[in-house]
Structure formats: structure tokens, C-alpha cells
Coordinates of N, CA and C in Angstrom, one line a residue:
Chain A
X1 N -35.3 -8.2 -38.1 CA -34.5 -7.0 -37.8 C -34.7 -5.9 -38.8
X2 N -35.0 -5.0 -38.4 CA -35.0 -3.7 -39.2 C -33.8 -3.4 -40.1
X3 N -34.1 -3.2 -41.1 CA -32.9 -3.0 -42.2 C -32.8 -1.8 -43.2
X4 N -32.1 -1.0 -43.4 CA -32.4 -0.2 -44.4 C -31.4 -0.6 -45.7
X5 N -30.9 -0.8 -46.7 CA -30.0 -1.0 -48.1 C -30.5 0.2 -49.1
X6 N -29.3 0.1 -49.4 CA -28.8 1.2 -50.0 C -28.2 0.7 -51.1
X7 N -28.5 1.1 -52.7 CA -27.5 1.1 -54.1 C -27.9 2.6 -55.0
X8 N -26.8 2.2 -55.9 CA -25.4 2.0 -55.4 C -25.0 2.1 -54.4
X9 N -23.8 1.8 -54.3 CA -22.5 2.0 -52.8 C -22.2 3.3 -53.4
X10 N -21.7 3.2 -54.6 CA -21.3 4.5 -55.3 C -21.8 4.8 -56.8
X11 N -21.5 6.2 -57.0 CA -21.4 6.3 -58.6 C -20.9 7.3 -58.9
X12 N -20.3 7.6 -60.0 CA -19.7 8.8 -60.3 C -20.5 9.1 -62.1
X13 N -21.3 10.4 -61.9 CA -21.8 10.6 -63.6 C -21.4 11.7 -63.8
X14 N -21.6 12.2 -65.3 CA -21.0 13.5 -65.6 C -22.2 14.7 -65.0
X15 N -21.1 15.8 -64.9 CA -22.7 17.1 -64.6 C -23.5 17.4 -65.9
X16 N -24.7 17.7 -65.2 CA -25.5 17.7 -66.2 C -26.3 16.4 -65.9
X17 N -26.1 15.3 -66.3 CA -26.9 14.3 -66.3 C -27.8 13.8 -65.1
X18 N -28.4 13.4 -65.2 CA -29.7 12.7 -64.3 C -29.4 11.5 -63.7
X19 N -29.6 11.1 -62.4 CA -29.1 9.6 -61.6 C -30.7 9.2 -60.7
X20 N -30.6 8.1 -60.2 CA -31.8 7.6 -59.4 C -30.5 6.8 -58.7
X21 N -31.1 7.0 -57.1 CA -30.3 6.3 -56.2 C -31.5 5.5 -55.4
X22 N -31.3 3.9 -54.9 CA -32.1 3.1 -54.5 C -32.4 3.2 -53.1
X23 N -33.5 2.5 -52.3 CA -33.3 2.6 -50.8 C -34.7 1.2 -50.5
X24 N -33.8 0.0 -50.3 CA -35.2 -1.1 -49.7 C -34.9 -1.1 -48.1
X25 N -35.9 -1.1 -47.5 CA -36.1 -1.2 -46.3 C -36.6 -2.3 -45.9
X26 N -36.7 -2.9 -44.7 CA -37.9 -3.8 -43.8 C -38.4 -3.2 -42.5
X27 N -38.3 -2.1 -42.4 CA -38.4 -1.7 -41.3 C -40.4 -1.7 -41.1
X28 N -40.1 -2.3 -40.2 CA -42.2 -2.2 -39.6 C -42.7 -2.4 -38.2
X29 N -43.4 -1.9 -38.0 CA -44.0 -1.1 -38.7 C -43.7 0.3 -39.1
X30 N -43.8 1.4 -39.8 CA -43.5 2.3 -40.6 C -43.7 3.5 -40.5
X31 N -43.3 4.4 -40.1 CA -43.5 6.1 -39.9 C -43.2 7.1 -41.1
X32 N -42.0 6.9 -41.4 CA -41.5 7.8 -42.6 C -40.0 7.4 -42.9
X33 N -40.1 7.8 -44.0 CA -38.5 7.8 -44.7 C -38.2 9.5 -45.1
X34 N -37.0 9.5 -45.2 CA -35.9 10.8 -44.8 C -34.7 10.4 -46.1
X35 N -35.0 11.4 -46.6 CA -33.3 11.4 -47.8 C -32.5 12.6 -47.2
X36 N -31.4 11.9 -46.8 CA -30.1 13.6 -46.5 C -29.0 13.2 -47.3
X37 N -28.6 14.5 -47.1 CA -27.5 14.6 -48.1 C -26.2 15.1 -47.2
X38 N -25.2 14.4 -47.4 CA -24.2 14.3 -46.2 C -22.4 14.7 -47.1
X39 N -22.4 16.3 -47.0 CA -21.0 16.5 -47.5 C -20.3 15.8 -46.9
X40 N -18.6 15.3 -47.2 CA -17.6 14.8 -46.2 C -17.3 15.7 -45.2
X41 N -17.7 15.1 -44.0 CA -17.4 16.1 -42.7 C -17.9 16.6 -42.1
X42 N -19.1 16.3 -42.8 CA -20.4 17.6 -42.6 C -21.6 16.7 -41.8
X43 N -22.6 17.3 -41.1 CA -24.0 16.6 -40.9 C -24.8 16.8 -41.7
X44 N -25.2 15.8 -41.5 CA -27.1 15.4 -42.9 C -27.6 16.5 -42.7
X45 N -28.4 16.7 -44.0 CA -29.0 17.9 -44.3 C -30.5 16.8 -45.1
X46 N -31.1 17.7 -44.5 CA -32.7 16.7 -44.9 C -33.2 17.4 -46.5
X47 N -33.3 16.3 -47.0 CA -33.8 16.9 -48.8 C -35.1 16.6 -48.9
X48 N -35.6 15.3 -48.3 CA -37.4 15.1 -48.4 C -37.8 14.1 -47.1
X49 N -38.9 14.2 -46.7 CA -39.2 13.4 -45.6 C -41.0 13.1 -46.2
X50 N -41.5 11.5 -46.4 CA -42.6 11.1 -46.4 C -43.2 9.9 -45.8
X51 N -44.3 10.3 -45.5 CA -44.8 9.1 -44.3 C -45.1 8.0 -45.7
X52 N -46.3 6.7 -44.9 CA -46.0 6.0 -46.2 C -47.5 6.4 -47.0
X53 N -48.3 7.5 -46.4 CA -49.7 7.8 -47.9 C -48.3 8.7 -48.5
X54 N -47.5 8.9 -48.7 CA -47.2 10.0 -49.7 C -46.1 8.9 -50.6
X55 N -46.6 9.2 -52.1 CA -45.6 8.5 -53.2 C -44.7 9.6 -54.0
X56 N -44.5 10.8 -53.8 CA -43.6 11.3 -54.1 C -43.4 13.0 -53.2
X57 N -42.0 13.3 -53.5 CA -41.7 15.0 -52.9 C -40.8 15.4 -53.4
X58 N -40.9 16.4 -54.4 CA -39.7 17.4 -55.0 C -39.2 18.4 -53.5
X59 N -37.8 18.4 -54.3 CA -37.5 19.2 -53.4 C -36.1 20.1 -54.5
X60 N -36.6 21.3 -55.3 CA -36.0 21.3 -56.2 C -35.3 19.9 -57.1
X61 N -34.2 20.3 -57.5 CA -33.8 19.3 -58.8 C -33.8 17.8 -58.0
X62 N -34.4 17.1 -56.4 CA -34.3 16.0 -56.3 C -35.6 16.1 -56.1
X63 N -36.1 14.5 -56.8 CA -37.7 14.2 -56.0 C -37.4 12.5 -55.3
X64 N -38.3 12.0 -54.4 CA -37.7 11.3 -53.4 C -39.8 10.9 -53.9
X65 N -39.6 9.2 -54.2 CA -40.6 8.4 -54.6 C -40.9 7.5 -53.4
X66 N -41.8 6.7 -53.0 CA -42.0 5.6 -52.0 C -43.1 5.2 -52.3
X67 N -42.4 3.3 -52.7 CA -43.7 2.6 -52.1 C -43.8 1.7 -51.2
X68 N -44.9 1.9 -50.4 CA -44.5 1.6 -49.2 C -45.2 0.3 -49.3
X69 N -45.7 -0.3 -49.9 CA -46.3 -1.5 -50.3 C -44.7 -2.5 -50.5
X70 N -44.2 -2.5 -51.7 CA -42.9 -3.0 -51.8 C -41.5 -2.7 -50.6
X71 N -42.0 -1.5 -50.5 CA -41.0 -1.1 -49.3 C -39.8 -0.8 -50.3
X72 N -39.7 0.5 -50.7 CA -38.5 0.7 -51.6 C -38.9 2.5 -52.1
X73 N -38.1 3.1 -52.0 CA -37.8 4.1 -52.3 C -36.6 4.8 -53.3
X74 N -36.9 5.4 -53.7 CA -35.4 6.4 -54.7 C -35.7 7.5 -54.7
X75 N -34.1 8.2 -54.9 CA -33.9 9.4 -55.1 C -33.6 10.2 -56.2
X76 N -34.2 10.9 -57.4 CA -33.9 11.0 -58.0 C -33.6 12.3 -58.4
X77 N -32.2 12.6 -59.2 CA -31.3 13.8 -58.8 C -31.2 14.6 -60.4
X78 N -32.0 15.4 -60.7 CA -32.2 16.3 -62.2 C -30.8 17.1 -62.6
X79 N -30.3 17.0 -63.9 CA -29.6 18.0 -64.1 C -28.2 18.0 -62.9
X80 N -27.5 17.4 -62.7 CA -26.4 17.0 -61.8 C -25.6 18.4 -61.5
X81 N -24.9 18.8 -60.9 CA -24.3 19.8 -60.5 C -22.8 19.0 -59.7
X82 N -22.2 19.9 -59.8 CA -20.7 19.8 -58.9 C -20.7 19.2 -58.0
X83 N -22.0 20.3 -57.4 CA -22.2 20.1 -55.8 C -23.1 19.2 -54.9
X84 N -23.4 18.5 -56.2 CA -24.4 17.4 -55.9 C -23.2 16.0 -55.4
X85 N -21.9 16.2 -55.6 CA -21.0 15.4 -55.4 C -21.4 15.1 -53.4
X86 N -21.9 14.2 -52.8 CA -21.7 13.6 -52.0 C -22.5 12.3 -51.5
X87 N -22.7 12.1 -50.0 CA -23.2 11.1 -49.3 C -24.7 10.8 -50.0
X88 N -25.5 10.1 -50.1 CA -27.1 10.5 -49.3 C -27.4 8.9 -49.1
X89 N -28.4 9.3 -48.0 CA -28.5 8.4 -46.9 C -30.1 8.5 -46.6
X90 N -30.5 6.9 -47.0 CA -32.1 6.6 -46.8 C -31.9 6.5 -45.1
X91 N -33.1 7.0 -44.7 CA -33.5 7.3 -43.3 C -34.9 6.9 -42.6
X92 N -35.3 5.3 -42.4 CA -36.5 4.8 -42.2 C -36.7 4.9 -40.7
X93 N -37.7 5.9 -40.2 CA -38.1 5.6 -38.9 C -39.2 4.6 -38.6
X94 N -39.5 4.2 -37.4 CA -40.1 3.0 -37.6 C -41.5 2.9 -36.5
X95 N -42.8 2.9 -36.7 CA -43.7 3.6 -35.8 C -43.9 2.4 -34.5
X96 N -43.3 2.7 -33.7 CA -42.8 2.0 -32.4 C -43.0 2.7 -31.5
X97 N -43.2 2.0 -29.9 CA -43.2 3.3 -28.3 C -41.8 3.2 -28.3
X98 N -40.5 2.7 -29.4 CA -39.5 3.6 -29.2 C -39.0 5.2 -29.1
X99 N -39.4 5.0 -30.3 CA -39.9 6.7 -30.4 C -38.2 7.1 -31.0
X100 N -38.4 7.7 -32.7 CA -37.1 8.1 -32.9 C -36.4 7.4 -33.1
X101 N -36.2 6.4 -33.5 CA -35.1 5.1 -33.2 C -34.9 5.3 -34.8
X102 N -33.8 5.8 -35.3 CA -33.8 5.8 -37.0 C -33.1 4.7 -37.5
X103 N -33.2 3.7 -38.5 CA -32.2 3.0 -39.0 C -31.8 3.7 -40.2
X104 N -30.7 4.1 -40.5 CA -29.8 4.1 -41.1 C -29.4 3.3 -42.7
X105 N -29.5 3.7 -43.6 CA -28.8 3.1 -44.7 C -27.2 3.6 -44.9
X106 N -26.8 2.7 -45.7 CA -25.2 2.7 -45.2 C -24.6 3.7 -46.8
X107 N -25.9 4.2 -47.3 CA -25.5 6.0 -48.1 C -24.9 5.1 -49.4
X108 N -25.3 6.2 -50.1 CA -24.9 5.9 -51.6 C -23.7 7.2 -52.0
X109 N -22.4 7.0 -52.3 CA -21.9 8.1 -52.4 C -21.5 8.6 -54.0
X110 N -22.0 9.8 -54.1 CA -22.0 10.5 -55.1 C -21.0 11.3 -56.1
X111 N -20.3 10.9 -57.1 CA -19.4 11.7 -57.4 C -19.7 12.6 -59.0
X112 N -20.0 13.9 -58.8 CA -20.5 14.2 -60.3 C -19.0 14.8 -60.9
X113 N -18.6 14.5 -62.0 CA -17.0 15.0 -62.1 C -17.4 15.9 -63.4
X114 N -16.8 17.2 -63.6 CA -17.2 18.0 -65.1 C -17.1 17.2 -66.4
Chain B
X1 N -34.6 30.3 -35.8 CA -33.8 29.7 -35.4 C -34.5 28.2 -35.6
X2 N -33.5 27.4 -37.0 CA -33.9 26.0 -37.4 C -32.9 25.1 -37.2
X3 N -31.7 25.6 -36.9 CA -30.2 25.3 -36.7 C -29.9 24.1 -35.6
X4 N -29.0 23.4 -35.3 CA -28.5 22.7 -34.6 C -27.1 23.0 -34.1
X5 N -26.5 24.0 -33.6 CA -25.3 24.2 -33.6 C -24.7 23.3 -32.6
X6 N -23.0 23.1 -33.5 CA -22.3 22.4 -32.8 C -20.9 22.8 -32.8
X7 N -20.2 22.5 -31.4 CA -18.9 23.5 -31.7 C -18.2 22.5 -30.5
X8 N -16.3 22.6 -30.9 CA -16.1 23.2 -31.5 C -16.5 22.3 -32.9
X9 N -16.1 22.7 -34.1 CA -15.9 22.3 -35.6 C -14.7 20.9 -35.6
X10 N -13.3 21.3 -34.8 CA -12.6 20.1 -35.1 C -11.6 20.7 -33.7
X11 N -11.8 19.2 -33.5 CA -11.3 19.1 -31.5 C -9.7 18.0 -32.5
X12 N -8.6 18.4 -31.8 CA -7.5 17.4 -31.9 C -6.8 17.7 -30.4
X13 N -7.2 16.2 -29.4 CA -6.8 16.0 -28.4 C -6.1 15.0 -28.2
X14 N -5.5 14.6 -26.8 CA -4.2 13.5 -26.5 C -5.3 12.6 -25.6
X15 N -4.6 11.4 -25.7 CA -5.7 10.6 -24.6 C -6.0 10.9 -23.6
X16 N -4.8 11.6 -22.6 CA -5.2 12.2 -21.7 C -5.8 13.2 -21.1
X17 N -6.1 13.8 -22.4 CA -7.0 14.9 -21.9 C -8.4 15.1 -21.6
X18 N -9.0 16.0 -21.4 CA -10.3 16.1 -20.7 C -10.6 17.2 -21.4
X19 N -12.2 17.1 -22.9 CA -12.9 18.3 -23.5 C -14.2 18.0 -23.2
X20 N -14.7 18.5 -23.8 CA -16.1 18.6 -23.9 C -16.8 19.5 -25.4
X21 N -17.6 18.4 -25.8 CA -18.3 18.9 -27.5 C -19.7 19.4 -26.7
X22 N -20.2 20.3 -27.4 CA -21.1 21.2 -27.2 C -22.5 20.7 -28.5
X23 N -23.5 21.4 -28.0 CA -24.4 21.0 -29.0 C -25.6 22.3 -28.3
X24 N -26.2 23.1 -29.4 CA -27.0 23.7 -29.0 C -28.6 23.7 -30.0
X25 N -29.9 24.2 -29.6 CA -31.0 24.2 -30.6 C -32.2 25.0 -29.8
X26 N -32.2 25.7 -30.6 CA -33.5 26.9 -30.0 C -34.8 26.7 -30.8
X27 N -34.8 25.4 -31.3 CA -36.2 25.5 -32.2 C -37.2 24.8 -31.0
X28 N -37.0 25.0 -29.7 CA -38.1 24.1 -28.9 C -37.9 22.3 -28.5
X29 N -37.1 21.9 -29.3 CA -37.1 20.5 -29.3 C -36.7 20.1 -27.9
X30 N -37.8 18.8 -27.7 CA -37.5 18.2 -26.1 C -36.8 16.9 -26.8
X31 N -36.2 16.6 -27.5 CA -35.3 14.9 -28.2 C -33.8 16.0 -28.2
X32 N -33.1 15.3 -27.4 CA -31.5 15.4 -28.3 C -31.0 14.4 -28.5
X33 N -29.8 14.4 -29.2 CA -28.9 12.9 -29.3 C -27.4 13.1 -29.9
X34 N -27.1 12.1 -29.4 CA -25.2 12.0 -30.0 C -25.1 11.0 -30.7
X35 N -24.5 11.1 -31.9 CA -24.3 10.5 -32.7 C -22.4 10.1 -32.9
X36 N -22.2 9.0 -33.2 CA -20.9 8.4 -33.9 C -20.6 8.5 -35.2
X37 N -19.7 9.3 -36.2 CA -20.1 8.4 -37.3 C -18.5 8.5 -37.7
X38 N -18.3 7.0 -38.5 CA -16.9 6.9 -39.1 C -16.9 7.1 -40.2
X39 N -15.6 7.1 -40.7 CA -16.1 7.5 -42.6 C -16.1 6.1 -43.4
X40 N -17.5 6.6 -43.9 CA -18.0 5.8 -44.9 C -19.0 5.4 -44.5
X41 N -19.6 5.4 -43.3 CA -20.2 4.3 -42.3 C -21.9 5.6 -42.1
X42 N -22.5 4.9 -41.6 CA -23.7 5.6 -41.7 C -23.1 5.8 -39.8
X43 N -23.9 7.4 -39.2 CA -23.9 7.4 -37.8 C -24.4 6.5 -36.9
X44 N -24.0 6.4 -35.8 CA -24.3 5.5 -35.2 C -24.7 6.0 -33.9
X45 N -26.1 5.6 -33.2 CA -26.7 6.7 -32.0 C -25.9 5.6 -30.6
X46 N -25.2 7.2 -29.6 CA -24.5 6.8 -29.2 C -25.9 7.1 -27.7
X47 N -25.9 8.1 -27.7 CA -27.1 8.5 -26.5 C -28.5 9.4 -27.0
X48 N -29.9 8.9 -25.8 CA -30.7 9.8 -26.3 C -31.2 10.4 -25.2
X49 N -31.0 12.4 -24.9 CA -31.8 12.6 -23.7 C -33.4 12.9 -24.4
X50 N -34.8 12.7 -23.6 CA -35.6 12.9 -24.0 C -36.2 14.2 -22.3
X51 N -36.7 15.2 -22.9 CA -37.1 16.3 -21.3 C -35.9 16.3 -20.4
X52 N -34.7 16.2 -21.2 CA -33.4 16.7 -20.1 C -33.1 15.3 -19.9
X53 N -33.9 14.4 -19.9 CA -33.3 12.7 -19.0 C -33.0 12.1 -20.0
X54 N -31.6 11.4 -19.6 CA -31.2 10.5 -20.4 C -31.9 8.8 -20.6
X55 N -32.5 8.5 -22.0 CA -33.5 7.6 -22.1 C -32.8 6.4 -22.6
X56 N -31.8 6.9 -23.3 CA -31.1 5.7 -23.9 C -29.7 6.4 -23.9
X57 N -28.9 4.7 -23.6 CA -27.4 4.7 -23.6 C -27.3 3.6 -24.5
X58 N -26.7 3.7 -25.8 CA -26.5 2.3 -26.1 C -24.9 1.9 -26.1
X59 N -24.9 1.3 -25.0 CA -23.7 0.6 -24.3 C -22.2 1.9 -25.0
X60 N -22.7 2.9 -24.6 CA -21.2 3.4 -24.9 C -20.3 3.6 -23.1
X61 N -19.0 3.5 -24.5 CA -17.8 3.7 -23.1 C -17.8 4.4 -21.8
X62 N -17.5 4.6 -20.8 CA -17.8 5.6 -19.9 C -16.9 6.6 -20.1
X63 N -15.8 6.9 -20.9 CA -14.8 7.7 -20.6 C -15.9 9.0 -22.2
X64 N -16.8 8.3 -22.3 CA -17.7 9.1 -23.3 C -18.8 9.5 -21.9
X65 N -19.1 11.0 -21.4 CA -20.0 10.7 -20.4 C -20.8 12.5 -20.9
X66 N -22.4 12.0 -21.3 CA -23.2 13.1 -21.5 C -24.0 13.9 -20.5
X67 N -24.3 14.9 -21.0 CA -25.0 16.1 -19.9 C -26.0 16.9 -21.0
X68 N -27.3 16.9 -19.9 CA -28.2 18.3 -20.8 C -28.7 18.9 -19.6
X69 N -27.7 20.0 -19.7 CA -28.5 20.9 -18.5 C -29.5 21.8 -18.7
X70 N -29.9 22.0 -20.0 CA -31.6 22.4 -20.3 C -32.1 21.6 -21.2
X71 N -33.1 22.4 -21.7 CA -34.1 21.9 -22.6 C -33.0 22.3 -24.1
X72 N -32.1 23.2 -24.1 CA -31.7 23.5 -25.5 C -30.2 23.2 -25.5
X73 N -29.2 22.5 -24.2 CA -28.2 22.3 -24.4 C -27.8 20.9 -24.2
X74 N -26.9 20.0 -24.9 CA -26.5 19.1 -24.6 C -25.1 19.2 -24.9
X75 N -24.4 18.5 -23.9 CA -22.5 18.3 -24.2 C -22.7 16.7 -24.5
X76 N -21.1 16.9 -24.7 CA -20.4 15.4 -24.5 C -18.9 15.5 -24.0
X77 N -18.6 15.3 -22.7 CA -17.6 15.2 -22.2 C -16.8 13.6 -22.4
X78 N -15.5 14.4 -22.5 CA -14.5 12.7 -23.4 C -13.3 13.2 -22.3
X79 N -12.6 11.9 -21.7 CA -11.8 12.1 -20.9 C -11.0 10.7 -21.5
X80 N -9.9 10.9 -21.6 CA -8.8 9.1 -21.7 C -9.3 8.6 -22.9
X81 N -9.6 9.1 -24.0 CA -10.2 8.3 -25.0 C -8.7 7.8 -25.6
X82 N -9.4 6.9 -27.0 CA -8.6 6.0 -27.7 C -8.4 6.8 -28.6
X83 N -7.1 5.7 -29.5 CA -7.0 7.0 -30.8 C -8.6 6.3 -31.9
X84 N -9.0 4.9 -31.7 CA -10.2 4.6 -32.3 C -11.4 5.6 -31.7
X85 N -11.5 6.3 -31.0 CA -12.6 7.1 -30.8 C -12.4 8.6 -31.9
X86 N -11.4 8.5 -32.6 CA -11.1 9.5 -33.8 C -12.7 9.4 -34.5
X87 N -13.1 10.4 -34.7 CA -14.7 10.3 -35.4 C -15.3 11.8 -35.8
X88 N -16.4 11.4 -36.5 CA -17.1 13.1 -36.9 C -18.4 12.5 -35.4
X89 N -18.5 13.5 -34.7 CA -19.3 13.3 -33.7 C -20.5 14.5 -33.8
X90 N -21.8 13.7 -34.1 CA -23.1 14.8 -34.6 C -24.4 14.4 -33.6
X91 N -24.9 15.8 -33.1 CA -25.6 15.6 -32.2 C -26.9 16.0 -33.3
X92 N -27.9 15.6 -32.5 CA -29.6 16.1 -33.3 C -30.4 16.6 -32.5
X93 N -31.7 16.8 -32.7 CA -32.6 17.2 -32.0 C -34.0 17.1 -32.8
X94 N -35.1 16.6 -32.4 CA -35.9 16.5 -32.5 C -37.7 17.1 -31.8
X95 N -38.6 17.1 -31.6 CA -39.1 17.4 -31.6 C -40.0 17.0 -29.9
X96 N -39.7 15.6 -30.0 CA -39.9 15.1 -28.9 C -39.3 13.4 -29.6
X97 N -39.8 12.4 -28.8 CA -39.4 11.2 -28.8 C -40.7 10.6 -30.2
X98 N -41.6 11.2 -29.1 CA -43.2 10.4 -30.3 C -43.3 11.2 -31.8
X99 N -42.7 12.5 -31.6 CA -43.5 13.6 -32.7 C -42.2 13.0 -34.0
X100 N -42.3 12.1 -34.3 CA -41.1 11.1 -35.5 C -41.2 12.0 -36.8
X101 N -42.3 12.7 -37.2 CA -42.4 13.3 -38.7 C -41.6 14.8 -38.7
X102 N -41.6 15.8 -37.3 CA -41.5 16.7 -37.3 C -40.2 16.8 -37.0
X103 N -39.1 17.6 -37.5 CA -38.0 18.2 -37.0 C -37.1 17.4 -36.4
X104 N -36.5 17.0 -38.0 CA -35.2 15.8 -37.0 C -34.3 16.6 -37.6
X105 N -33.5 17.2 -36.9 CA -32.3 17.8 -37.3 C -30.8 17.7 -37.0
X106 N -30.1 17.5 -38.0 CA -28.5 17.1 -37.1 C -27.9 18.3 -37.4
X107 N -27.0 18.8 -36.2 CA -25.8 19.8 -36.4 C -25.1 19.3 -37.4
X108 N -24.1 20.4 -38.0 CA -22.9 20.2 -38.9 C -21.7 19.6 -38.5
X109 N -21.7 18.9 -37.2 CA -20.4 17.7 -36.0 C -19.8 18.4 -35.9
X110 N -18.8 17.3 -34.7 CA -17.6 18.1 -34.6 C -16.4 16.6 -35.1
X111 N -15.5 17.4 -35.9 CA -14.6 16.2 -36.2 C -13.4 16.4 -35.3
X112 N -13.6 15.0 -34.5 CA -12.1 14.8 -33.4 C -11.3 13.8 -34.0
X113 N -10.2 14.3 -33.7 CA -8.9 13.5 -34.0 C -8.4 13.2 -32.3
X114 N -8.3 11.9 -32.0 CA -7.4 11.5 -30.6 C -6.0 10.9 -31.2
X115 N -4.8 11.6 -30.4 CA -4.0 11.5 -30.8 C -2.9 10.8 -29.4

């Protein structure tokens, strides 16, 4: 069964400081992984998307790593901000004649407090 | 136009009633979809139309019943719901079904309260 996990569940760091958030998948065969970032209330907002030749993508202060060998990914979040307080959510698509069928990680939720 | 719009923002209806959530995208995409999501919970894909035709139902309620009358609109009409169908409800759109790398995009939902 295709799986995506997700660690932490949560964390709360001060701003300023630097976090890495986890993402192991089984999903296969493999298309790409997706990091969003999900205010409360709000819909995902896409931060990085790589198939599995690519081992890393900045996308300003986050860069989003994969190896697709181990099957494991992180997100890692520079210099923390306020507003960096929420969801984010590994996003494994899976190269299938499904087509689009995303599994879901069940999100690491973020709290950066001053 | 990169957007996914979705309206209204926050529906609070009675069981009895009868609305309809909206979902709009002008970037070309032939994939829509409706999404469930609870809090805490990662969304959960409730329908997928692929060229206007609906390809996938995954076993939702019928008093949940969807429509895409083009290529760039999709609703979701809710009639008799529960107060458990209370949810942030986010539609997407994509590119097509196969094109998986390109343009998966979710609206900002709509959060209903059934009351």
C-alpha cells in the first residue's frame, strides 16, 4: 500500500532558528514529491516539486532534499519567521495509468513563537 | 491567470438546505477535483473530473453530488448534509490526468459549517 509519513507531528522553535522536517514514503512506482505549506483554513500552496533525478530545490529560505533510493525526503526551513507557523505536507505522486492519484502525508505542523 | 478560485470562502448552512461550492481555473487544465479535508487530517480526494467527465468517485455520499460544465468550472452541490460533513472543502486542478509534474494546484477552500 502506498504510504507517505510524516515527522514530526509537530514542533514549535524560536524565530530565527533553522528546522528540517521528515517525509518516508513507499509509494512505487514514483513520479514526484511536492512540499506545501498549508495555513489553518487555507489550501496548499506548493513550495518545491522533484521528480526522483533531482536531489535538491531551494525555493527561497526552504530547500526540499530527495532520495529516492531510500525513499525519504526533508524540508528544510532557514532563518524561521512568524509566518512560517503552519501545516506542511509531503506529497508523493506515484507513476501509475492512474494518473494524479496523490498520497498524502498526514503534515508536520509548525509553530515558530518570538 | 495561475489561481484556482474558490467561493464562497465560508458557507454556514442547515441540513436542509440546498448550496452549491464553486471552483474556477483559467490556466487551461483538463484535471479537476474535490477535496475533503478535516482538521489536522491531510485532504481527502472526494471526486476526479478528467475533459469534463467524471473519472473517479471515491464512494462519496450522494447528498454530495458534482458538476463541470466546462473545461474551467467545477461545483459541488450539497443538499441534506450532516453536521459531520462540517469541513474545509478544496478543489484542484491539474494539467491533465497523465501530465503528474506540471500544475497541481489547489484553491484557497471553502470552509462549511452544517448546522
Amino acid at each position: 500500500k502506498n504510504q507517505v509519513e510524516q515527522s514530526p507531528q509537530s514542533l514549535i522553535i524560536l524565530e530565527g532558528k533553522n528546522c528540517t522536517l521528515q517525509c518516508n514514503y513507499t509509494v512505487s512506482p514514483f513520479s514526484n514529491l511536492r512540499w506545501y505549506k498549508q495555513d489553518t483554513g487555507r489550501g496548499p500552496v506548493s513550495l518545491t516539486i522533484m521528480t526522483f533525478s533531482e536531489n535538491t530545490k531551494s525555493n527561497g529560505r526552504y530547500t526540499a532534499t530527495l532520495d529516492a533510493d531510500t525513499k525519504q525526503s526533508s524540508l528544510h526551513i532557514t532563518a524561521s519567521q512568524l509566518s512560517d507557523s503552519a501545516s506542511y505536507i509531503c506529497v508523493v505522486t506515484p507513476n501509475n495509468n492512474a494518473g494524479n492519484m496523490l498520497t498524502f502525508g498526514g503534515g508536520t505542523r509548525l509553530m515558530v513563537k518570538p | 491567470d495561475t489561481e484556482v478560485t474558490q467561493t464562497p470562502k465560508h458557507l454556514v448552512m442547515g441540513m436542509t438546505n440546498k448550496k452549491s461550492l464553486k471552483c474556477e481555473q483559467h490556466m487551461g487544465h483538463r484535471a479537476m477535483y474535490w477535496y475533503k479535508q478535516k482538521a489536522k487530517k491531510p485532504p481527502e480526494l472526494m471526486f476526479v473530473y478528467s475533459y469534463e467527465k467524471l473519472s473517479i468517485n471515491e464512494s462519496v455520499p450522494s447528498r454530495f453530488s458534482p458538476e463541470c460544465p466546462n473545461s474551467s468550472l467545477l461545483n459541488l452541490h450539497l443538499h441534506a448534509l450532516q453536521p459531520e460533513d462540517s469541513a474545509l472543502y478544496l478543489c484542484a486542478s491539474s494539467q491533465d490526468r497523465v501530465g503528474q509534474y506540471y500544475g497541481y494546484t489547489f484553491g484557497s477552500g471553502t470552509r462549511l459549517t452544517v448546522v
